[in-house]
């Protein structure tokens, strides 16, 4: 890519002076800052409007850098890093004292991840240290999967954007904790708990059923601090419904309505086009029917729907997650996108 070394040099200069740099990853864009600088990390919380108790993922160029922030690097972490890094897996381990408290929301553990986007790996190498990287969106809102999405959310004076094209994964990394000898998935993603279990040679608990109140007994929200029930949400009201309910739900909407559906048009059990209310339009966003394709498109689709300022966004319930684990992660994000608190 033309201008890449210059872009990286500029990004490193910004990071060294405590500035923020949005970087591309295979999942979503991250809002990067020097993980060892209290002030820089504070800026991330400010710019995003993120609650202080929600910890940040620390991005590293590989295992050696991960160990520079981890107080312990258990065998489980070693196996997972070896198998999945660089890739969409964040591993929670005990933190070193030197990691500022603000990074971990005051907690004793740190999530580390080595992303696989070449531009960001080059950035991490050039910067030579770990970078915090929450998704580069305003807290609670839909995550960004293009550089443009990031530019829409933040002033260029606050955030320098490294443009690495559209993200190929489309939803955030799987977060797995290996603290205390227990392996638990705290947030589902493209890497499934069952595959993690295979690598570790034992069953892995999955704590991300969608809402904090349904975490397994004995665990507290503080262990999965980011698992707020409302998240990844468009500004318009959104609901998720079974395909057979679409006609009834849409009929009740008097204003503009956007339908997000992965069902083939010929299989949809409602009239085409959908009956419109009082001359108002019904927009349809067609999604890929395969889980990975759907995940890749998801956040851009939610943004497109939102941009139409509808009264309601109606999302057809994706297939049962047992058929494909990626649907579990998609459903998790959709549950949060359609929850209001
Ligand atoms: O794919 C991703 O993970 C993206 C890209 C940019 O890497 N980042 C991302 O960051 O999604 P963020 O901040 O939007 O989500 C981080 C999630 C939150 O649910 C947070 O609570 C959890 O990871 N997390 C971070 N540190 C943690 C920790 N020490 N213990 C438990 N959960 C943690
Ligand atoms: Mg986020």
Coordinates of C-alpha atoms in Angstrom, one line a residue, residues 12 17 24 33 42 48 58 60 72 85 103 153 171 204 207 210 235 294:
X12 CA 3.9 6.2 16.1
X17 CA 3.0 12.0 22.5
X24 CA -7.6 -1.9 11.6
X33 CA -3.2 4.4 22.8
X42 CA -7.6 8.2 30.1
X48 CA -15.3 7.1 23.7
X58 CA -4.2 -4.7 25.3
X60 CA 0.5 -7.0 21.4
X72 CA 1.8 -15.1 34.7
X85 CA -2.4 -15.8 17.3
X103 CA -6.4 -0.2 31.7
X153 CA -17.4 9.0 15.1
X171 CA -17.4 -8.9 15.0
X204 CA -14.7 -24.6 28.5
X207 CA -20.4 -17.1 30.2
X210 CA -26.3 -12.3 26.5
X235 CA -29.7 4.8 17.6
X294 CA -23.4 -12.2 8.0

